[in-house]
Amino acid sequence: MASLVVSDLTKTFREKKRVVEAVKNVSFSVGEGEMVGLLGPNGAGKTTTIKCTLGLVKPDSGRIEVEGVDAWRERRKSAAKLAAVLEGARNTYWRLTVWENIVYFAGIHGIPVSRGGDYFKYLLSVLKLEEQKDVEVRKLSSGYKQKTAVACALAKRTPIVFLDEPTLGLDVEASYDLREALRKLQSEEGRTMVISSHDMKVIQDVCSRVIIISRGRIVTDEKIPDLLTLFAARRYKVVISQNGDDGAIRRAETEALERFPGCEIRRNPQTVDVLVSLADGRQIYELVEIMRTSGVAIETITQEEVDLEKAFLEVVRREARACG
Amino acid sequence: MWLVVLQSCWVKAYKLMTRYLFNMLSGFVTLYMVFALLFFGAKSIGGSAIDLGDTLEGIFAGYLTWMLAMMGSTELAWNVTNEAQTGTFEQQYLSPVGYRWIAVFTESFNFVYNVSLIFLIALVMAATTGQEIHLHLGSTLPVMLSVYIQATGLGFALAGLALMYKRVQSFFQVVQFLMVGFFLIPWDRFPWARYLPLAASQRVLQRIIMNGDRIWQLPAADLILVLCVTVTYVALGAALFALAESKAKERGVLGQY
Ligand SMILES: Nc1ncnc2c1ncn2[C@@H]1O[C@H](COP(=O)(O)OP(=O)(O)O)[C@@H](O)[C@H]1O
Ligand SMILES: [Mg+2]
């Protein structure tokens, strides 16, 4: 059964002069126990999508189902199934200790310490927060503050957890610790998690599937290994020799750019690299044909190594072109 | 579930209060001094020009009402404003019982705390200065509660405004003075003034403190008025807050966007 189903979600913000289509016809579903990444540049609509699901921002249209419960019609029921760490906010009381925060936020979710205490302690150990247990949050570094916020959200033991940019502003070590803890907890508990980030490394590290959002629309929704192989198959580097006729090289460049508008040309001292992403692998023959008719000599053709970061940039760039 | 939430709110409110120990102590001292000043000051001046029954007990009742109302209303509004900025507002909003109940539970803690403080200070006053204040527990408590509930309504209304328009904090202070106005307007010249928030409760409280009346000795009409006014204003406040909440959700400004 799907844990979370978002269908046709649309949200437009109207301010005095500005109208922002923050989320437009977004649909996706997340299976039980899945760890999904929402990836997209700043302003893509990740936070808005998450807040609509949590009942904090009212969508213009669309439907959100949390374990079969309509998130807006039966808010109380769906709220009981959700927890979240929100982006860029403290999320916790700085004047309370780590432990007091956890006890409070679990408490207002209906879980008393007497029932949740052992689990709270376990969370502290997984998140490496044990020594900070009785320290006021305001005295902690940003890494520990964020871990406290994550602990408060997880302590509610809801089947679905949202983490909006959980590693934003953390140093390398804190970010690493947090990701490791998330992986460990998820593999033990099998909760459904939705993690948003503009940093692909974070998503690649903890998620098994990525939904790429750009300008309020979903542009890709793939399992992460699929996404990598997909792009690996599509990225080619064609190296042509500079020794030939300069006019021929120009002609080849112009034609390649015309036929494959996204392609990238790098001039090196000895060679010219033509980097191109192809929707269909067979198109490589077209490119070779262009080179041949222009009269340039191809030295090598290679498939490019791809990581998620490149794939992501590629998708976003393509989307930007499509929008003009 | 509800009990757990109530308990959590009380524990948190208590913890936060002790964390701001200095505020708590200075609050106690200030209150003691104001009480003392009211009594000795009013004695030496000998009555006052405003329509408060012209006696120190009258002034005292007015002050008590005002103080309770202020604590009840602005604390709630301030909390919403501050917590919207820190993101704890949205976090509490995620609770299945909803923010409204959490606010009510927290207010109930504040009520118990503030009323205990008042009685404690009255006792300390009696012990240190020999000044007895007629604060019959069974009679004043329900009236104080009515004041606090009306204040909560007002607080919800202010909090709602704060949600929609982020820069209304300075307006809170104006409201604090407006509240005095609510019960200073003489009823004989302006009969509608009795329907203002706090006015009826203040009148009743004044009679209890001044004459040492018990609540069951007061005219039923007055008590019914208090009841109706209380229910009306808390309902109005809650409705306004609900409206503001839904507007804020539409604009996506429950947090600090
Ligand atoms: N409350 C709001 N009022 C007006 N515009 C908003 C509001 N919240 C978000 N936006 C706009 O909507 C777009 C999407 O924002 P957001 O969902 O926060 O993106 P992300 O989380 O992917 O960075 C942005 O252009 C942002 O400026
Ligand atoms: Mg965001």
Coordinates of C-alpha atoms and ligand atoms in Angstrom, one line a residue:
Chain A
M1 CA 0.0 0.0 0.0
A2 CA 1.2 3.5 -0.7
S3 CA 2.0 5.5 2.4
L4 CA 1.6 8.8 0.8
V5 CA -0.3 9.8 -2.4
V6 CA -0.1 13.3 -3.7
S7 CA -2.2 14.0 -6.8
D8 CA -2.3 17.1 -8.9
L9 CA -1.2 19.4 -6.1
T10 CA -1.2 23.0 -7.1
K11 CA -0.3 26.0 -5.0
T12 CA 0.0 29.6 -6.2
F13 CA 1.1 32.4 -3.8
R14 CA -0.4 35.8 -4.5
E15 CA 1.4 38.7 -2.9
K16 CA 0.8 42.3 -3.6
K17 CA 2.5 42.4 -7.0
R18 CA 4.0 39.0 -7.4
V19 CA 2.2 35.8 -8.3
V20 CA 4.3 32.7 -7.7
E21 CA 3.3 29.3 -9.0
A22 CA 5.1 27.5 -6.3
V23 CA 3.8 24.0 -7.1
K24 CA 2.0 23.0 -10.3
N25 CA 0.2 19.7 -10.9
V26 CA 2.6 17.7 -8.8
S27 CA 1.7 14.0 -8.4
F28 CA 3.7 11.3 -6.8
S29 CA 3.3 8.5 -4.4
V30 CA 5.6 7.0 -1.8
G31 CA 5.5 3.4 -0.8
E32 CA 5.5 2.1 2.7
G33 CA 9.1 2.1 4.1
E34 CA 10.5 4.0 1.1
M35 CA 13.0 6.7 1.6
V36 CA 12.4 9.3 -1.1
G37 CA 14.4 12.4 -1.9
L38 CA 12.9 15.6 -3.1
L39 CA 15.6 17.3 -5.1
G40 CA 15.5 20.7 -6.6
P41 CA 17.2 24.1 -6.6
N42 CA 16.1 26.8 -4.2
G43 CA 12.6 28.0 -4.9
A44 CA 11.7 24.8 -6.7
G45 CA 8.7 24.1 -4.5
K46 CA 10.0 21.4 -2.2
T47 CA 9.0 23.2 1.1
T48 CA 5.6 24.1 -0.3
T49 CA 4.9 20.5 -1.3
I50 CA 5.9 19.3 2.2
K51 CA 3.9 22.0 4.0
C52 CA 0.8 21.2 1.9
T53 CA 1.1 17.6 3.0
L54 CA 1.5 18.5 6.6
G55 CA -1.5 20.8 6.6
L56 CA 0.5 24.0 7.1
V57 CA -0.1 25.5 3.7
K58 CA -3.5 25.2 2.0
P59 CA -3.2 23.9 -1.6
D60 CA -5.3 25.5 -4.3
S61 CA -6.2 22.1 -5.6
G62 CA -5.2 18.6 -5.5
R63 CA -5.5 15.7 -3.2
I64 CA -3.2 14.4 -0.5
E65 CA -3.7 11.0 1.1
V66 CA -1.8 9.9 4.1
E67 CA -2.2 6.1 4.6
G68 CA -5.5 6.4 2.9
V69 CA -6.6 9.4 5.0
D70 CA -7.4 12.7 3.3
A71 CA -4.9 15.1 4.7
W72 CA -7.2 18.1 4.5
R73 CA -10.6 16.6 5.2
E74 CA -9.4 14.6 8.2
R75 CA -6.6 16.6 9.4
R76 CA -6.5 15.3 13.0
K77 CA -6.3 11.7 11.8
S78 CA -3.6 12.4 9.2
A79 CA -1.6 14.7 11.6
A80 CA -1.3 11.7 13.9
K81 CA 0.6 9.9 11.2
L82 CA 3.0 12.6 10.4
A83 CA 6.1 14.3 11.8
A84 CA 8.5 16.8 10.3
V85 CA 11.6 18.9 10.7
L86 CA 11.0 22.1 8.9
E87 CA 13.5 24.0 6.9
G88 CA 15.5 26.9 8.3
A89 CA 13.6 27.1 11.6
R90 CA 14.6 26.2 15.1
N91 CA 11.8 23.7 15.5
T92 CA 12.8 23.3 19.2
Y93 CA 12.8 25.5 22.3
W94 CA 16.2 26.8 22.8
R95 CA 15.6 27.3 26.5
L96 CA 14.7 23.7 27.2
T97 CA 17.2 20.9 27.2
V98 CA 17.4 18.3 24.5
W99 CA 15.5 15.8 26.7
E100 CA 12.8 18.2 27.7
N101 CA 12.2 19.1 24.0
I102 CA 11.9 15.5 23.0
V103 CA 9.5 14.8 25.9
Y104 CA 7.4 17.8 25.1
F105 CA 7.0 17.2 21.4
A106 CA 6.3 13.5 21.8
G107 CA 3.9 14.5 24.6
I108 CA 1.8 16.8 22.4
H109 CA 1.6 13.9 20.0
G110 CA 0.1 11.8 22.7
I111 CA 3.2 9.8 23.7
P112 CA 4.0 10.1 27.4
V113 CA 7.6 9.5 28.7
S114 CA 6.5 6.5 30.5
R115 CA 5.7 4.8 27.2
G116 CA 8.3 6.4 25.0
G117 CA 11.2 7.0 27.3
D118 CA 13.2 3.9 26.3
Y119 CA 12.9 4.8 22.6
F120 CA 13.8 8.4 23.3
K121 CA 17.1 7.2 24.9
Y122 CA 17.7 4.9 21.9
L123 CA 17.3 7.9 19.6
L124 CA 19.8 9.9 21.6
S125 CA 22.3 7.1 21.3
V126 CA 21.8 6.6 17.5
L127 CA 22.0 10.4 17.0
K128 CA 25.0 10.6 19.3
L129 CA 23.3 13.1 21.5
E130 CA 23.6 11.3 24.8
E131 CA 26.1 13.7 26.4
Q132 CA 24.0 16.6 25.4
K133 CA 20.8 15.2 26.9
D134 CA 20.5 17.7 29.7
V135 CA 22.0 20.7 28.0
E136 CA 19.8 23.6 26.9
V137 CA 19.5 23.6 23.2
R138 CA 20.7 27.2 22.8
K139 CA 24.1 26.1 24.1
L140 CA 24.7 23.5 21.4
S141 CA 26.3 23.8 18.0
S142 CA 24.1 23.9 14.9
G143 CA 24.8 20.2 14.2
Y144 CA 23.5 19.2 17.6
K145 CA 20.6 21.6 17.4
Q146 CA 19.5 20.0 14.1
K147 CA 19.9 16.5 15.6
T148 CA 17.7 17.6 18.4
A149 CA 15.0 18.7 16.0
V150 CA 15.3 15.4 14.2
A151 CA 15.1 13.5 17.5
C152 CA 11.9 15.4 18.4
A153 CA 10.3 14.5 15.1
L154 CA 11.3 10.8 15.2
A155 CA 10.3 10.5 18.9
K156 CA 6.7 10.6 17.8
R157 CA 7.1 7.3 16.1
T158 CA 4.8 8.3 13.2
P159 CA 4.8 6.0 10.2
I160 CA 5.8 9.0 7.9
V161 CA 8.5 11.5 8.6
F162 CA 9.4 14.6 6.5
L163 CA 12.8 16.2 6.7
D164 CA 13.1 19.5 4.9
E165 CA 16.7 20.3 4.1
P166 CA 17.9 18.4 7.2
T167 CA 21.6 19.0 6.5
L168 CA 21.4 22.7 5.5
G169 CA 24.1 24.7 7.2
L170 CA 25.7 21.8 8.9
D171 CA 29.5 21.1 8.8
V172 CA 30.7 18.0 7.0
E173 CA 31.0 15.9 10.1
A174 CA 27.6 16.7 11.5
S175 CA 26.0 16.2 8.1
Y176 CA 27.7 12.8 7.8
D177 CA 26.6 11.7 11.3
L178 CA 23.0 12.7 10.7
R179 CA 22.8 10.9 7.4
E180 CA 24.3 7.8 8.9
A181 CA 21.8 7.9 11.8
L182 CA 18.9 8.3 9.3
R183 CA 20.1 5.3 7.3
K184 CA 20.4 3.2 10.3
L185 CA 17.1 4.1 11.8
Q186 CA 15.3 3.6 8.5
S187 CA 16.8 0.2 7.9
E188 CA 15.8 -0.9 11.4
E189 CA 12.3 0.6 11.5
G190 CA 11.3 0.8 7.9
R191 CA 9.5 4.1 8.3
T192 CA 8.5 6.1 5.2
M193 CA 10.7 9.1 4.9
V194 CA 10.7 12.1 2.5
I195 CA 13.8 14.1 2.6
S196 CA 14.2 17.3 0.6
S197 CA 17.5 18.9 -0.3
H198 CA 19.0 21.0 -2.9
D199 CA 22.2 19.0 -2.4
M200 CA 22.2 15.8 -4.5
K201 CA 24.9 14.2 -2.4
V202 CA 22.6 14.1 0.6
I203 CA 19.9 12.5 -1.4
Q204 CA 22.2 10.1 -3.2
D205 CA 23.5 9.1 0.2
V206 CA 20.3 8.2 2.0
C207 CA 17.5 7.8 -0.5
S208 CA 16.6 5.0 -2.8
R209 CA 14.5 7.1 -5.1
V210 CA 14.7 10.7 -6.2
I211 CA 12.0 13.1 -7.4
I212 CA 13.5 16.1 -9.0
I213 CA 11.4 19.2 -8.8
S214 CA 12.1 22.3 -10.8
R215 CA 10.0 25.4 -11.0
G216 CA 7.1 23.7 -9.2
R217 CA 7.0 20.7 -11.5
I218 CA 8.2 17.2 -11.3
V219 CA 10.8 16.6 -14.0
T220 CA 12.0 13.2 -13.0
D221 CA 11.0 10.4 -10.7
E222 CA 13.3 7.5 -10.7
K223 CA 15.0 4.9 -8.5
I224 CA 18.5 6.3 -8.0
P225 CA 20.5 3.5 -9.7
D226 CA 18.1 3.8 -12.7
L227 CA 18.6 7.5 -12.9
L228 CA 22.4 7.0 -12.9
T229 CA 22.3 4.3 -15.6
L230 CA 19.8 6.2 -17.6
F231 CA 22.1 9.2 -17.7
A232 CA 25.2 7.2 -18.1
A233 CA 23.8 5.8 -21.3
R234 CA 22.9 9.2 -22.6
R235 CA 26.0 11.2 -22.0
Y236 CA 28.7 11.1 -24.7
K237 CA 31.9 12.8 -25.2
V238 CA 33.2 13.0 -28.8
V239 CA 36.7 14.2 -29.2
I240 CA 37.7 15.6 -32.6
S241 CA 41.2 16.5 -33.7
Q242 CA 42.2 20.1 -34.0
N243 CA 44.7 19.3 -36.8
G244 CA 42.1 19.3 -39.5
D245 CA 40.6 22.2 -41.4
D246 CA 39.4 25.0 -39.1
G247 CA 36.4 25.7 -41.3
A248 CA 35.4 22.1 -41.1
I249 CA 35.5 22.2 -37.4
R250 CA 33.3 25.4 -37.3
R251 CA 30.8 23.7 -39.6
A252 CA 30.7 20.6 -37.4
E253 CA 30.2 22.8 -34.3
T254 CA 27.4 24.8 -35.9
E255 CA 25.6 21.7 -37.1
A256 CA 26.0 19.8 -33.9
L257 CA 24.6 22.8 -31.9
E258 CA 21.7 23.1 -34.3
R259 CA 20.8 19.4 -34.1
F260 CA 21.6 19.0 -30.4
P261 CA 20.9 22.4 -28.8
G262 CA 22.1 21.3 -25.3
C263 CA 25.5 20.2 -26.4
E264 CA 28.6 21.7 -25.0
I265 CA 31.8 22.4 -26.9
R266 CA 35.2 22.7 -25.2
R267 CA 38.2 23.8 -27.2
N268 CA 41.5 22.3 -26.0
P269 CA 44.9 23.0 -27.5
Q270 CA 45.0 19.7 -29.5
T271 CA 41.4 18.6 -29.6
V272 CA 37.8 19.8 -29.5
D273 CA 35.5 18.0 -27.1
V274 CA 31.8 17.8 -27.9
L275 CA 29.7 16.8 -24.9
V276 CA 26.2 15.8 -25.6
S277 CA 23.3 14.1 -23.8
L278 CA 21.1 12.0 -26.1
A279 CA 17.5 11.1 -25.5
D280 CA 18.1 8.0 -27.5
G281 CA 21.4 6.2 -27.8
R282 CA 21.1 5.7 -31.5
Q283 CA 21.3 9.4 -32.1
I284 CA 25.1 9.1 -31.6
Y285 CA 25.2 7.9 -35.2
E286 CA 23.6 11.2 -36.3
L287 CA 26.4 13.0 -34.5
V288 CA 29.0 10.9 -36.1
E289 CA 27.3 11.6 -39.5
I290 CA 27.5 15.3 -38.9
M291 CA 31.2 15.0 -38.1
R292 CA 31.8 12.9 -41.2
T293 CA 30.0 15.2 -43.6
S294 CA 31.7 18.3 -42.2
G295 CA 35.0 16.6 -42.8
V296 CA 36.5 16.4 -39.3
A297 CA 38.4 13.5 -37.8
I298 CA 36.9 11.8 -34.8
E299 CA 39.6 10.7 -32.3
T300 CA 37.5 9.0 -29.7
I301 CA 33.9 8.6 -28.5
T302 CA 33.3 7.8 -24.9
Q303 CA 30.4 7.4 -22.5
E304 CA 30.7 9.9 -19.7
E305 CA 30.9 8.8 -16.1
V306 CA 27.8 10.3 -14.4
D307 CA 27.0 11.0 -10.8
L308 CA 23.7 12.2 -9.6
E309 CA 24.9 15.8 -9.4
K310 CA 25.5 15.9 -13.1
A311 CA 22.2 14.2 -13.8
F312 CA 20.4 16.7 -11.7
L313 CA 22.1 19.7 -13.3
E314 CA 21.3 18.2 -16.7
V315 CA 17.6 17.8 -15.9
V316 CA 17.3 21.2 -14.4
R317 CA 19.1 22.8 -17.4
R318 CA 16.9 21.0 -19.9
E319 CA 13.8 22.1 -18.0
A320 CA 15.1 25.7 -18.0
R321 CA 15.5 25.5 -21.8
A322 CA 12.1 24.1 -22.3
C323 CA 10.6 27.0 -20.4
G324 CA 12.5 29.4 -22.5
Chain B
M1 CA -4.2 11.3 24.6
W2 CA -5.7 14.6 25.8
L3 CA -4.4 14.0 29.3
V4 CA -0.9 13.4 28.0
V5 CA -1.0 16.6 26.0
L6 CA -2.3 18.6 28.9
Q7 CA 0.4 17.2 31.1
S8 CA 3.1 17.9 28.5
C9 CA 1.9 21.5 28.2
W10 CA 2.0 22.0 31.9
V11 CA 5.4 20.5 32.4
K12 CA 6.8 22.5 29.5
A13 CA 5.3 25.8 30.8
Y14 CA 6.7 25.1 34.2
K15 CA 10.1 24.2 32.9
L16 CA 10.2 27.3 30.7
M17 CA 9.1 29.4 33.7
T18 CA 11.8 28.2 35.9
R19 CA 14.3 28.7 33.1
Y20 CA 13.4 32.3 33.2
L21 CA 13.8 32.4 37.0
F22 CA 14.9 36.0 37.1
N23 CA 11.7 37.1 35.3
M24 CA 9.6 35.1 37.7
L25 CA 11.3 36.6 40.8
S26 CA 11.2 40.1 39.5
G27 CA 7.5 39.5 38.6
F28 CA 6.8 38.5 42.2
V29 CA 8.7 41.5 43.7
T30 CA 7.0 44.0 41.3
L31 CA 3.6 42.6 42.1
Y32 CA 4.3 42.9 45.8
M33 CA 5.4 46.5 45.5
V34 CA 2.4 47.4 43.4
F35 CA 0.1 45.9 45.9
A36 CA 1.8 47.7 48.8
L37 CA 1.8 50.9 46.9
L38 CA -1.8 50.7 46.0
F39 CA -2.8 50.2 49.6
F40 CA -0.6 52.8 51.3
G41 CA -0.7 55.2 48.4
A42 CA -4.5 55.1 48.1
K43 CA -4.8 55.5 51.8
S44 CA -2.8 58.7 51.9
I45 CA -4.5 60.2 48.8
G46 CA -7.8 59.2 50.2
G47 CA -9.9 58.1 47.3
S48 CA -9.6 58.7 43.6
A49 CA -11.4 60.6 40.9
I50 CA -12.1 57.7 38.7
D51 CA -15.1 55.6 38.9
L52 CA -13.7 52.6 40.7
G53 CA -15.8 52.8 43.8
D54 CA -13.5 55.4 45.1
T55 CA -11.9 53.2 47.6
L56 CA -8.6 51.3 47.7
E57 CA -10.4 48.0 47.4
G58 CA -12.0 49.3 44.3
I59 CA -8.7 50.3 42.8
F60 CA -7.3 47.0 43.9
A61 CA -10.1 45.1 42.2
G62 CA -9.5 47.1 39.0
Y63 CA -5.8 46.5 39.2
L64 CA -6.3 42.8 39.8
T65 CA -8.7 42.5 36.8
W66 CA -6.3 44.4 34.6
M67 CA -3.3 42.4 35.6
L68 CA -5.0 39.1 35.1
A69 CA -6.4 40.2 31.7
M70 CA -3.0 41.4 30.6
M71 CA -1.3 38.2 31.6
G72 CA -3.9 36.1 29.9
S73 CA -4.1 38.0 26.6
T74 CA -0.7 39.3 25.8
E75 CA 1.2 36.2 26.9
L76 CA -0.8 34.2 24.3
A77 CA -0.3 36.7 21.6
W78 CA 3.4 37.1 22.3
N79 CA 3.8 33.4 22.3
V80 CA 2.3 33.0 18.9
T81 CA 4.4 35.9 17.5
N82 CA 7.6 34.5 18.9
E83 CA 7.0 30.9 18.2
A84 CA 6.0 31.7 14.6
Q85 CA 9.5 33.0 14.2
T86 CA 11.3 30.0 15.8
G87 CA 9.2 27.5 14.0
T88 CA 7.9 26.0 17.3
F89 CA 4.5 27.3 16.3
E90 CA 4.3 25.1 13.2
Q91 CA 5.7 22.2 15.2
Q92 CA 2.9 22.5 17.7
Y93 CA 0.5 22.9 14.9
L94 CA 1.4 19.5 13.7
S95 CA 0.1 18.0 17.0
P96 CA -3.1 16.0 16.3
V97 CA -5.0 18.0 19.0
G98 CA -4.1 21.2 17.1
Y99 CA -2.5 24.4 18.3
R100 CA -5.7 25.9 19.8
W101 CA -5.9 23.3 22.5
I102 CA -2.3 23.5 23.3
A103 CA -2.7 27.2 23.8
V104 CA -5.7 26.6 26.0
F105 CA -3.8 24.1 28.1
T106 CA -0.9 26.5 28.4
E107 CA -3.2 29.3 29.4
S108 CA -4.7 27.1 32.1
F109 CA -1.3 26.6 33.6
N110 CA -0.7 30.3 33.5
F111 CA -4.0 30.9 35.2
V112 CA -3.3 28.6 38.1
Y113 CA 0.2 30.1 38.4
N114 CA -0.9 33.7 38.3
V115 CA -3.8 33.2 40.7
S116 CA -1.6 31.3 43.2
L117 CA 0.8 34.2 43.0
I118 CA -2.0 36.7 43.8
F119 CA -3.1 34.8 46.8
L120 CA 0.4 34.2 47.9
I121 CA 1.2 37.9 47.8
A122 CA -2.1 38.8 49.6
L123 CA -0.9 36.4 52.3
V124 CA 2.6 37.9 52.4
M125 CA 1.0 41.4 52.5
A126 CA -1.2 40.4 55.4
A127 CA 1.8 39.0 57.2
T128 CA 4.2 41.8 56.6
T129 CA 2.0 44.9 56.8
G130 CA -1.1 43.7 58.7
Q131 CA -3.2 44.8 55.7
E132 CA -6.0 42.2 55.2
I133 CA -7.3 41.9 51.7
H134 CA -10.7 40.2 51.3
L135 CA -9.9 37.5 48.9
H136 CA -12.5 34.9 49.6
L137 CA -11.2 32.0 47.5
G138 CA -14.5 30.4 46.6
S139 CA -16.0 33.7 45.5
T140 CA -13.0 35.4 43.8
L141 CA -11.8 32.4 41.9
P142 CA -14.7 31.9 39.6
V143 CA -14.7 35.6 38.8
M144 CA -10.9 35.6 38.2
L145 CA -11.5 32.6 35.9
S146 CA -14.1 34.6 34.0
V147 CA -11.6 37.4 33.6
Y148 CA -8.9 35.0 32.4
I149 CA -11.2 33.3 29.9
Q150 CA -12.2 36.6 28.4
A151 CA -8.5 37.5 28.3
T152 CA -7.8 34.3 26.5
G153 CA -10.5 35.2 23.9
L154 CA -8.8 38.6 23.5
G155 CA -5.4 36.9 23.3
F156 CA -6.6 34.6 20.5
A157 CA -7.9 37.6 18.6
L158 CA -4.6 39.4 19.0
A159 CA -2.7 36.2 18.1
G160 CA -4.8 36.0 15.0
L161 CA -3.9 39.5 14.0
A162 CA -0.2 38.7 14.7
L163 CA -0.4 35.7 12.4
M164 CA -1.8 37.8 9.5
Y165 CA 0.1 41.0 10.0
K166 CA 3.5 40.3 11.3
R167 CA 4.1 43.8 12.7
V168 CA 1.4 44.3 15.2
Q169 CA 3.3 43.7 18.5
S170 CA 3.4 47.4 19.2
F171 CA -0.4 47.3 19.0
F172 CA -0.5 44.9 21.9
Q173 CA 0.5 47.7 24.3
V174 CA -2.3 49.9 23.1
V175 CA -4.7 47.0 23.8
Q176 CA -3.4 46.8 27.3
F177 CA -4.5 50.3 27.9
L178 CA -7.7 49.8 26.1
M179 CA -8.5 47.1 28.5
V180 CA -8.4 49.6 31.4
G181 CA -10.8 51.7 29.4
F182 CA -13.2 48.7 29.2
F183 CA -14.0 48.9 32.8
L184 CA -13.5 52.6 33.5
I185 CA -16.4 53.7 31.4
P186 CA -19.3 54.5 33.9
W187 CA -22.3 52.3 33.2
D188 CA -25.0 54.9 34.2
R189 CA -24.0 57.2 31.4
F190 CA -23.1 54.6 28.9
P191 CA -25.3 51.5 29.5
W192 CA -23.6 49.5 26.7
A193 CA -20.3 49.7 28.5
R194 CA -21.4 46.8 30.7
Y195 CA -21.1 44.5 27.6
L196 CA -17.5 45.4 27.1
P197 CA -15.0 42.7 27.9
L198 CA -13.9 42.5 31.5
A199 CA -16.3 45.3 32.7
A200 CA -18.9 43.0 34.3
S201 CA -16.3 40.8 35.9
Q202 CA -14.5 43.7 37.3
R203 CA -17.7 45.1 38.9
V204 CA -18.5 41.8 40.5
L205 CA -14.9 41.3 41.8
Q206 CA -15.0 44.8 43.2
R207 CA -18.1 44.1 45.2
I208 CA -16.6 40.9 46.5
I209 CA -13.5 42.6 47.6
M210 CA -15.1 45.8 48.9
N211 CA -18.0 44.5 50.7
G212 CA -16.7 41.1 51.5
D213 CA -19.8 39.6 49.8
R214 CA -19.9 36.0 48.9
I215 CA -20.6 35.1 45.3
W216 CA -24.0 33.6 46.1
Q217 CA -25.1 36.9 47.7
L218 CA -24.7 38.8 44.5
P219 CA -27.7 39.5 42.2
A220 CA -28.2 36.7 39.8
A221 CA -28.5 39.1 36.9
D222 CA -24.9 40.3 37.4
L223 CA -23.6 36.8 37.4
I224 CA -25.5 35.8 34.3
L225 CA -24.1 38.9 32.6
V226 CA -20.6 37.8 33.5
L227 CA -21.3 34.3 32.2
C228 CA -22.8 35.6 28.9
V229 CA -20.0 38.1 28.3
T230 CA -17.4 35.5 29.0
V231 CA -18.8 33.0 26.7
T232 CA -19.3 35.6 24.0
Y233 CA -15.8 37.0 24.0
V234 CA -14.0 33.7 24.2
A235 CA -16.1 32.4 21.3
L236 CA -15.4 35.6 19.3
G237 CA -11.7 35.4 20.0
A238 CA -11.5 31.7 19.0
A239 CA -13.5 32.4 15.8
L240 CA -11.2 35.2 14.8
F241 CA -8.2 33.1 15.5
A242 CA -9.6 30.3 13.4
L243 CA -10.2 32.7 10.5
A244 CA -6.7 34.1 10.8
E245 CA -5.3 30.6 10.9
S246 CA -7.0 29.6 7.6
K247 CA -5.9 32.9 6.0
A248 CA -2.4 32.3 7.1
K249 CA -2.5 28.8 5.7
E250 CA -3.6 30.1 2.4
R251 CA -0.8 32.6 2.3
G252 CA 1.7 30.1 3.7
V253 CA 2.7 32.3 6.6
L254 CA 2.2 30.1 9.6
G255 CA 5.9 30.0 9.8
Q256 CA 8.4 32.8 9.2
Y257 CA 8.3 32.9 5.5
Ligands
LIG1 N1 4.4 32.1 1.9 C1 4.8 32.4 0.7 N2 4.4 33.5 0.1 C2 4.8 33.9 -1.2 N3 5.7 33.1 -1.9 C3 6.1 32.0 -1.4 C4 5.7 31.6 -0.1 N4 6.4 30.4 0.2 C5 7.1 30.1 -0.9 N5 7.0 31.1 -1.8 C6 7.6 31.0 -3.2 O1 7.3 29.8 -3.8 C7 8.4 29.3 -4.5 C8 8.7 27.9 -4.0 O2 9.2 28.0 -2.7 P1 9.7 26.8 -1.8 O3 8.6 25.8 -1.8 O4 10.1 27.3 -0.5 O5 10.9 26.2 -2.6 P2 12.1 25.2 -2.1 O6 11.7 24.7 -0.7 O7 12.2 24.2 -3.1 O8 13.3 26.1 -2.0 C9 9.5 30.3 -4.3 O9 9.6 31.1 -5.5 C10 9.1 31.1 -3.1 O10 9.6 32.4 -3.2
MG2 MG 12.7 24.8 0.9

